[in-house]
PDB file of C-alpha atoms in Angstrom:
ATOM      1  CA  MET A   1     -45.640 -56.326 -20.483  1.00  0.00           C
ATOM      2  CA  GLU A   2     -47.145 -59.845 -20.265  1.00  0.00           C
ATOM      3  CA  ILE A   3     -44.578 -61.160 -22.751  1.00  0.00           C
ATOM      4  CA  LYS A   4     -41.713 -59.627 -20.760  1.00  0.00           C
ATOM      5  CA  ARG A   5     -43.151 -61.051 -17.536  1.00  0.00           C
ATOM      6  CA  SER A   6     -43.516 -64.503 -19.076  1.00  0.00           C
ATOM      7  CA  ARG A   7     -39.778 -64.479 -19.885  1.00  0.00           C
ATOM      8  CA  ILE A   8     -38.732 -63.754 -16.300  1.00  0.00           C
ATOM      9  CA  TYR A   9     -39.664 -67.239 -15.109  1.00  0.00           C
ATOM     10  CA  PRO A  10     -37.668 -69.077 -17.794  1.00  0.00           C
ATOM     11  CA  ALA A  11     -34.711 -66.796 -17.042  1.00  0.00           C
ATOM     12  CA  ILE A  12     -34.826 -67.639 -13.350  1.00  0.00           C
ATOM     13  CA  LEU A  13     -35.285 -71.372 -13.981  1.00  0.00           C
ATOM     14  CA  SER A  14     -32.500 -71.357 -16.544  1.00  0.00           C
ATOM     15  CA  LEU A  15     -29.965 -69.620 -14.300  1.00  0.00           C
ATOM     16  CA  LEU A  16     -30.839 -71.734 -11.267  1.00  0.00           C
ATOM     17  CA  GLY A  17     -30.717 -74.920 -13.325  1.00  0.00           C
ATOM     18  CA  TRP A  18     -27.316 -74.285 -14.898  1.00  0.00           C
ATOM     19  CA  PHE A  19     -25.846 -73.222 -11.565  1.00  0.00           C
ATOM     20  CA  ALA A  20     -27.154 -76.345  -9.798  1.00  0.00           C
ATOM     21  CA  LEU A  21     -25.992 -78.702 -12.561  1.00  0.00           C
ATOM     22  CA  THR A  22     -22.539 -77.147 -12.798  1.00  0.00           C
ATOM     23  CA  ALA A  23     -22.095 -77.137  -9.023  1.00  0.00           C
ATOM     24  CA  GLN A  24     -23.262 -80.743  -8.738  1.00  0.00           C
ATOM     25  CA  TYR A  25     -20.771 -81.878 -11.363  1.00  0.00           C
ATOM     26  CA  TYR A  26     -17.994 -79.947  -9.616  1.00  0.00           C
ATOM     27  CA  LEU A  27     -18.854 -81.547  -6.265  1.00  0.00           C
ATOM     28  CA  MET A  28     -19.021 -85.010  -7.800  1.00  0.00           C
ATOM     29  CA  VAL A  29     -15.592 -84.643  -9.444  1.00  0.00           C
ATOM     30  CA  ARG A  30     -14.020 -83.035  -6.368  1.00  0.00           C
ATOM     31  CA  ASN A  31     -15.270 -85.711  -3.993  1.00  0.00           C
ATOM     32  CA  GLY A  32     -15.068 -88.694  -6.344  1.00  0.00           C
ATOM     33  CA  THR A  33     -12.397 -91.367  -6.493  1.00  0.00           C
ATOM     34  CA  LEU A  34     -13.259 -92.805  -9.902  1.00  0.00           C
ATOM     35  CA  PRO A  35     -11.693 -91.742 -13.232  1.00  0.00           C
ATOM     36  CA  PRO A  36     -13.217 -88.541 -14.700  1.00  0.00           C
ATOM     37  CA  GLY A  37     -14.777 -90.442 -17.598  1.00  0.00           C
ATOM     38  CA  GLU A  38     -16.630 -92.857 -15.318  1.00  0.00           C
ATOM     39  CA  LEU A  39     -17.696 -90.021 -13.024  1.00  0.00           C
ATOM     40  CA  THR A  40     -19.112 -88.133 -15.998  1.00  0.00           C
ATOM     41  CA  ILE A  41     -21.052 -91.182 -17.182  1.00  0.00           C
ATOM     42  CA  ARG A  42     -22.445 -91.683 -13.691  1.00  0.00           C
ATOM     43  CA  PHE A  43     -23.317 -87.986 -13.447  1.00  0.00           C
ATOM     44  CA  PHE A  44     -25.492 -88.296 -16.543  1.00  0.00           C
ATOM     45  CA  SER A  45     -26.948 -91.586 -15.312  1.00  0.00           C
ATOM     46  CA  TYR A  46     -29.169 -89.857 -12.750  1.00  0.00           C
ATOM     47  CA  PHE A  47     -32.738 -89.094 -13.781  1.00  0.00           C
ATOM     48  CA  THR A  48     -32.501 -85.972 -11.618  1.00  0.00           C
ATOM     49  CA  ILE A  49     -29.565 -84.644 -13.623  1.00  0.00           C
ATOM     50  CA  LEU A  50     -30.998 -85.499 -17.040  1.00  0.00           C
ATOM     51  CA  THR A  51     -34.382 -84.000 -16.211  1.00  0.00           C
ATOM     52  CA  ASN A  52     -32.964 -80.816 -14.719  1.00  0.00           C
ATOM     53  CA  LEU A  53     -30.784 -80.564 -17.827  1.00  0.00           C
ATOM     54  CA  LEU A  54     -33.871 -80.786 -20.051  1.00  0.00           C
ATOM     55  CA  VAL A  55     -35.627 -78.157 -17.944  1.00  0.00           C
ATOM     56  CA  ALA A  56     -32.575 -75.866 -18.104  1.00  0.00           C
ATOM     57  CA  ILE A  57     -32.278 -76.220 -21.884  1.00  0.00           C
ATOM     58  CA  CYS A  58     -35.994 -75.635 -22.415  1.00  0.00           C
ATOM     59  CA  ASN A  59     -36.083 -72.541 -20.217  1.00  0.00           C
ATOM     60  CA  THR A  60     -32.902 -71.138 -21.738  1.00  0.00           C
ATOM     61  CA  VAL A  61     -34.520 -71.312 -25.169  1.00  0.00           C
ATOM     62  CA  LEU A  62     -37.781 -69.810 -23.866  1.00  0.00           C
ATOM     63  CA  TRP A  63     -35.808 -66.999 -22.261  1.00  0.00           C
ATOM     64  CA  LEU A  64     -33.443 -66.171 -25.119  1.00  0.00           C
ATOM     65  CA  ASN A  65     -35.464 -67.235 -28.159  1.00  0.00           C
ATOM     66  CA  PRO A  66     -39.148 -67.738 -27.236  1.00  0.00           C
ATOM     67  CA  ALA A  67     -40.101 -67.960 -30.921  1.00  0.00           C
ATOM     68  CA  VAL A  68     -38.869 -71.598 -31.007  1.00  0.00           C
ATOM     69  CA  ARG A  69     -42.195 -73.416 -31.096  1.00  0.00           C
ATOM     70  CA  PHE A  70     -41.221 -76.870 -29.839  1.00  0.00           C
ATOM     71  CA  PHE A  71     -40.270 -75.701 -26.348  1.00  0.00           C
ATOM     72  CA  SER A  72     -43.261 -73.373 -26.058  1.00  0.00           C
ATOM     73  CA  ARG A  73     -45.834 -76.054 -26.909  1.00  0.00           C
ATOM     74  CA  ALA A  74     -48.245 -76.965 -24.147  1.00  0.00           C
ATOM     75  CA  GLY A  75     -47.408 -80.644 -24.553  1.00  0.00           C
ATOM     76  CA  THR A  76     -43.672 -80.071 -24.174  1.00  0.00           C
ATOM     77  CA  GLN A  77     -44.153 -77.775 -21.200  1.00  0.00           C
ATOM     78  CA  THR A  78     -46.492 -80.205 -19.465  1.00  0.00           C
ATOM     79  CA  ALA A  79     -44.305 -83.252 -20.055  1.00  0.00           C
ATOM     80  CA  LEU A  80     -41.262 -81.476 -18.597  1.00  0.00           C
ATOM     81  CA  THR A  81     -43.298 -80.316 -15.617  1.00  0.00           C
ATOM     82  CA  VAL A  82     -44.434 -83.884 -14.961  1.00  0.00           C
ATOM     83  CA  TYR A  83     -40.860 -85.174 -15.221  1.00  0.00           C
ATOM     84  CA  ILE A  84     -39.398 -82.614 -12.826  1.00  0.00           C
ATOM     85  CA  LEU A  85     -42.255 -83.053 -10.363  1.00  0.00           C
ATOM     86  CA  VAL A  86     -41.598 -86.797 -10.245  1.00  0.00           C
ATOM     87  CA  VAL A  87     -37.970 -85.948  -9.444  1.00  0.00           C
ATOM     88  CA  GLY A  88     -39.128 -83.835  -6.513  1.00  0.00           C
ATOM     89  CA  ILE A  89     -41.765 -86.269  -5.283  1.00  0.00           C
ATOM     90  CA  ILE A  90     -39.537 -89.347  -5.264  1.00  0.00           C
ATOM     91  CA  TYR A  91     -36.584 -87.544  -3.712  1.00  0.00           C
ATOM     92  CA  ASN A  92     -38.591 -85.904  -0.940  1.00  0.00           C
ATOM     93  CA  ALA A  93     -40.705 -88.985  -0.232  1.00  0.00           C
ATOM     94  CA  VAL A  94     -38.050 -91.712  -0.485  1.00  0.00           C
ATOM     95  CA  LEU A  95     -34.459 -90.531  -0.922  1.00  0.00           C
ATOM     96  CA  ARG A  96     -34.139 -87.407   1.237  1.00  0.00           C
ATOM     97  CA  TRP A  97     -33.745 -89.436   4.418  1.00  0.00           C
ATOM     98  CA  LEU A  98     -30.857 -91.543   3.118  1.00  0.00           C
ATOM     99  CA  TRP A  99     -28.235 -88.819   3.573  1.00  0.00           C
ATOM    100  CA  GLN A 100     -27.633 -85.383   5.104  1.00  0.00           C
ATOM    101  CA  PRO A 101     -25.847 -83.078   2.643  1.00  0.00           C
ATOM    102  CA  GLN A 102     -24.091 -79.996   4.008  1.00  0.00           C
ATOM    103  CA  GLY A 103     -22.989 -76.645   2.645  1.00  0.00           C
ATOM    104  CA  LEU A 104     -22.964 -76.250  -1.122  1.00  0.00           C
ATOM    105  CA  GLN A 105     -24.198 -79.826  -1.572  1.00  0.00           C
ATOM    106  CA  TRP A 106     -27.308 -78.991   0.471  1.00  0.00           C
ATOM    107  CA  VAL A 107     -27.959 -75.882  -1.649  1.00  0.00           C
ATOM    108  CA  VAL A 108     -27.577 -77.865  -4.871  1.00  0.00           C
ATOM    109  CA  ASP A 109     -29.791 -80.674  -3.566  1.00  0.00           C
ATOM    110  CA  GLU A 110     -32.577 -78.259  -2.665  1.00  0.00           C
ATOM    111  CA  LEU A 111     -32.365 -76.544  -6.046  1.00  0.00           C
ATOM    112  CA  LEU A 112     -32.459 -79.768  -8.064  1.00  0.00           C
ATOM    113  CA  HIS A 113     -35.120 -81.566  -6.026  1.00  0.00           C
ATOM    114  CA  THR A 114     -37.358 -78.857  -4.546  1.00  0.00           C
ATOM    115  CA  VAL A 115     -36.873 -75.298  -5.802  1.00  0.00           C
ATOM    116  CA  ILE A 116     -36.779 -76.032  -9.537  1.00  0.00           C
ATOM    117  CA  PRO A 117     -39.711 -78.508  -9.409  1.00  0.00           C
ATOM    118  CA  VAL A 118     -41.847 -76.002  -7.473  1.00  0.00           C
ATOM    119  CA  LEU A 119     -40.949 -73.104  -9.789  1.00  0.00           C
ATOM    120  CA  SER A 120     -41.669 -75.307 -12.815  1.00  0.00           C
ATOM    121  CA  LEU A 121     -45.095 -76.116 -11.411  1.00  0.00           C
ATOM    122  CA  LEU A 122     -45.812 -72.430 -10.798  1.00  0.00           C
ATOM    123  CA  TYR A 123     -44.739 -71.573 -14.343  1.00  0.00           C
ATOM    124  CA  TRP A 124     -47.005 -74.288 -15.737  1.00  0.00           C
ATOM    125  CA  GLY A 125     -49.934 -72.965 -13.702  1.00  0.00           C
ATOM    126  CA  LEU A 126     -49.385 -69.410 -14.874  1.00  0.00           C
ATOM    127  CA  TYR A 127     -48.629 -69.927 -18.571  1.00  0.00           C
ATOM    128  CA  THR A 128     -49.578 -73.448 -19.688  1.00  0.00           C
ATOM    129  CA  ALA A 129     -52.544 -74.668 -17.648  1.00  0.00           C
ATOM    130  CA  LYS A 130     -55.144 -72.834 -19.744  1.00  0.00           C
ATOM    131  CA  ARG A 131     -53.928 -74.277 -23.044  1.00  0.00           C
ATOM    132  CA  ARG A 132     -55.995 -77.323 -23.944  1.00  0.00           C
ATOM    133  CA  LEU A 133     -54.321 -80.742 -23.888  1.00  0.00           C
ATOM    134  CA  GLU A 134     -55.593 -84.039 -25.293  1.00  0.00           C
ATOM    135  CA  TRP A 135     -55.828 -87.272 -23.289  1.00  0.00           C
ATOM    136  CA  LYS A 136     -53.762 -89.208 -25.843  1.00  0.00           C
ATOM    137  CA  GLN A 137     -50.775 -86.918 -25.290  1.00  0.00           C
ATOM    138  CA  CYS A 138     -49.907 -88.687 -22.047  1.00  0.00           C
ATOM    139  CA  TRP A 139     -48.645 -91.830 -23.819  1.00  0.00           C
ATOM    140  CA  PRO A 140     -45.698 -90.291 -25.711  1.00  0.00           C
ATOM    141  CA  TRP A 141     -44.675 -88.560 -22.479  1.00  0.00           C
ATOM    142  CA  LEU A 142     -43.904 -91.982 -20.973  1.00  0.00           C
ATOM    143  CA  LEU A 143     -41.228 -92.678 -23.596  1.00  0.00           C
ATOM    144  CA  TYR A 144     -38.520 -90.656 -21.856  1.00  0.00           C
ATOM    145  CA  PRO A 145     -38.747 -92.457 -18.462  1.00  0.00           C
ATOM    146  CA  LEU A 146     -39.057 -95.797 -20.284  1.00  0.00           C
ATOM    147  CA  LEU A 147     -35.874 -95.206 -22.307  1.00  0.00           C
ATOM    148  CA  TYR A 148     -34.122 -94.048 -19.156  1.00  0.00           C
ATOM    149  CA  PHE A 149     -35.072 -97.244 -17.319  1.00  0.00           C
ATOM    150  CA  VAL A 150     -33.877 -99.429 -20.181  1.00  0.00           C
ATOM    151  CA  TYR A 151     -30.586 -97.528 -20.255  1.00  0.00           C
ATOM    152  CA  ILE A 152     -30.090 -97.882 -16.501  1.00  0.00           C
ATOM    153  CA  LEU A 153     -30.731-101.625 -16.618  1.00  0.00           C
ATOM    154  CA  ALA A 154     -28.284-102.082 -19.488  1.00  0.00           C
ATOM    155  CA  ARG A 155     -25.662 -99.821 -17.942  1.00  0.00           C
ATOM    156  CA  GLY A 156     -26.092-101.475 -14.541  1.00  0.00           C
ATOM    157  CA  ALA A 157     -25.742-104.969 -15.990  1.00  0.00           C
ATOM    158  CA  ALA A 158     -22.467-103.940 -17.629  1.00  0.00           C
ATOM    159  CA  SER A 159     -20.962-101.862 -14.798  1.00  0.00           C
ATOM    160  CA  GLY A 160     -22.749-102.919 -11.625  1.00  0.00           C
ATOM    161  CA  PHE A 161     -23.716 -99.293 -10.950  1.00  0.00           C
ATOM    162  CA  TYR A 162     -27.376 -98.362 -10.385  1.00  0.00           C
ATOM    163  CA  PRO A 163     -28.063 -94.705  -9.485  1.00  0.00           C
ATOM    164  CA  TYR A 164     -31.083 -95.376  -7.251  1.00  0.00           C
ATOM    165  CA  PRO A 165     -31.656 -98.036  -4.564  1.00  0.00           C
ATOM    166  CA  PHE A 166     -35.147 -98.909  -5.796  1.00  0.00           C
ATOM    167  CA  ILE A 167     -33.757-100.153  -9.129  1.00  0.00           C
ATOM    168  CA  GLU A 168     -30.557-101.684  -7.774  1.00  0.00           C
ATOM    169  CA  VAL A 169     -30.908-105.102  -9.377  1.00  0.00           C
ATOM    170  CA  ASN A 170     -27.798-106.489  -7.691  1.00  0.00           C
ATOM    171  CA  ARG A 171     -29.397-105.949  -4.278  1.00  0.00           C
ATOM    172  CA  ILE A 172     -33.163-106.288  -4.714  1.00  0.00           C
ATOM    173  CA  GLY A 173     -33.378-108.483  -7.833  1.00  0.00           C
ATOM    174  CA  ILE A 174     -34.823-107.807 -11.276  1.00  0.00           C
ATOM    175  CA  THR A 175     -38.397-108.676 -10.284  1.00  0.00           C
ATOM    176  CA  GLN A 176     -38.565-106.107  -7.494  1.00  0.00           C
ATOM    177  CA  ALA A 177     -36.808-103.546  -9.671  1.00  0.00           C
ATOM    178  CA  LEU A 178     -39.454-104.020 -12.374  1.00  0.00           C
ATOM    179  CA  ILE A 179     -42.259-103.737  -9.811  1.00  0.00           C
ATOM    180  CA  ASN A 180     -40.743-100.505  -8.493  1.00  0.00           C
ATOM    181  CA  ALA A 181     -40.372 -99.191 -12.041  1.00  0.00           C
ATOM    182  CA  LEU A 182     -44.032 -99.942 -12.764  1.00  0.00           C
ATOM    183  CA  GLY A 183     -45.031 -98.065  -9.632  1.00  0.00           C
ATOM    184  CA  ILE A 184     -43.022 -95.039 -10.718  1.00  0.00           C
ATOM    185  CA  ALA A 185     -44.507 -95.295 -14.219  1.00  0.00           C
ATOM    186  CA  GLY A 186     -47.905 -95.133 -12.528  1.00  0.00           C
ATOM    187  CA  ILE A 187     -46.897 -91.856 -10.879  1.00  0.00           C
ATOM    188  CA  PHE A 188     -45.873 -90.443 -14.266  1.00  0.00           C
ATOM    189  CA  LEU A 189     -49.183 -91.503 -15.800  1.00  0.00           C
ATOM    190  CA  LEU A 190     -51.362 -90.236 -12.938  1.00  0.00           C
ATOM    191  CA  LEU A 191     -49.634 -86.848 -12.910  1.00  0.00           C
ATOM    192  CA  SER A 192     -49.935 -86.585 -16.688  1.00  0.00           C
ATOM    193  CA  LEU A 193     -53.653 -87.347 -16.562  1.00  0.00           C
ATOM    194  CA  LEU A 194     -54.105 -84.864 -13.707  1.00  0.00           C
ATOM    195  CA  PHE A 195     -52.423 -82.068 -15.652  1.00  0.00           C
ATOM    196  CA  ILE A 196     -54.413 -82.858 -18.778  1.00  0.00           C
ATOM    197  CA  SER A 197     -57.669 -82.865 -16.813  1.00  0.00           C
ATOM    198  CA  ILE A 198     -56.797 -79.493 -15.261  1.00  0.00           C
ATOM    199  CA  SER A 199     -56.064 -77.956 -18.651  1.00  0.00           C
ATOM    200  CA  ARG A 200     -59.266 -79.338 -20.145  1.00  0.00           C
ATOM    201  CA  TYR A 201     -61.313 -78.083 -17.216  1.00  0.00           C
ATOM    202  CA  LEU A 202     -59.822 -74.604 -17.411  1.00  0.00           C
ATOM    203  CA  THR A 203     -60.234 -74.336 -21.184  1.00  0.00           C
ATOM    204  CA  SER A 204     -63.841 -75.546 -20.927  1.00  0.00           C
ATOM    205  CA  ALA A 205     -64.556 -72.987 -18.212  1.00  0.00           C
ATOM    206  CA  GLN A 206     -63.357 -70.215 -20.525  1.00  0.00           C
ATOM    207  CA  LYS A 207     -66.020 -70.990 -23.131  1.00  0.00           C
TER     208      LYS A 207
END
C-alpha cells in the first residue's frame, strides 16, 4: 500500500507538468510573432521551463518505472526540489507583479510557478526528507544553474534575448547581471544546505 501511495504523487506531478509545459508552448506559438524555430529556442531558454521539464521527466519515470535508481536517489530528488522551489520563490517574489496573465495562461503560470513547486516540496517531505544526505552533495547541485547562466549569457550576447530582467545585460550591464546571478546562487546554496540539514536531523532523530 505504501509503494502504491508513493507512486500517486509522481503521477500527479507528471500529468500536471506535461499539461503545463504543452499548454505553455502552445500559448507561446499561438501568440508569438517570431519564426517557430526561434520561438522554440526561446521556450527552452527559460529556467522555469527547463526545470519543470526535469521535474516532469523525473516524476514520469518514478511513476511508470520506479526501479530506475538515478531518479529515486535522495540526492537527485533533493536537487530537483531545490531547483523547482527557486523557480517558485523568484517568480512569486520578483516576477509575478510584472504582468497579469488571464485564462489558460493564468492556469499554466500557477501550475509552473506555484502548484508544482509546492507539490514537489510536499513529496520531498513525505518520501525523501528522512533519507540521509551529505553536506558535500550541495556543490554538484549548483552545476545545473551555473551551466544555465553561462548558456543564457552566450545566447543573449548572440541574439540580444535574455529571458529574465535581472540578467538582461543589454539593460542593466554585465556587472549587475553577475551580482544578481551570485545572489540567486546564494539562494540555491542556502536551500540546499537547509534541506541537507533537515535530512540529517531527521535521520539522527531516528537512531
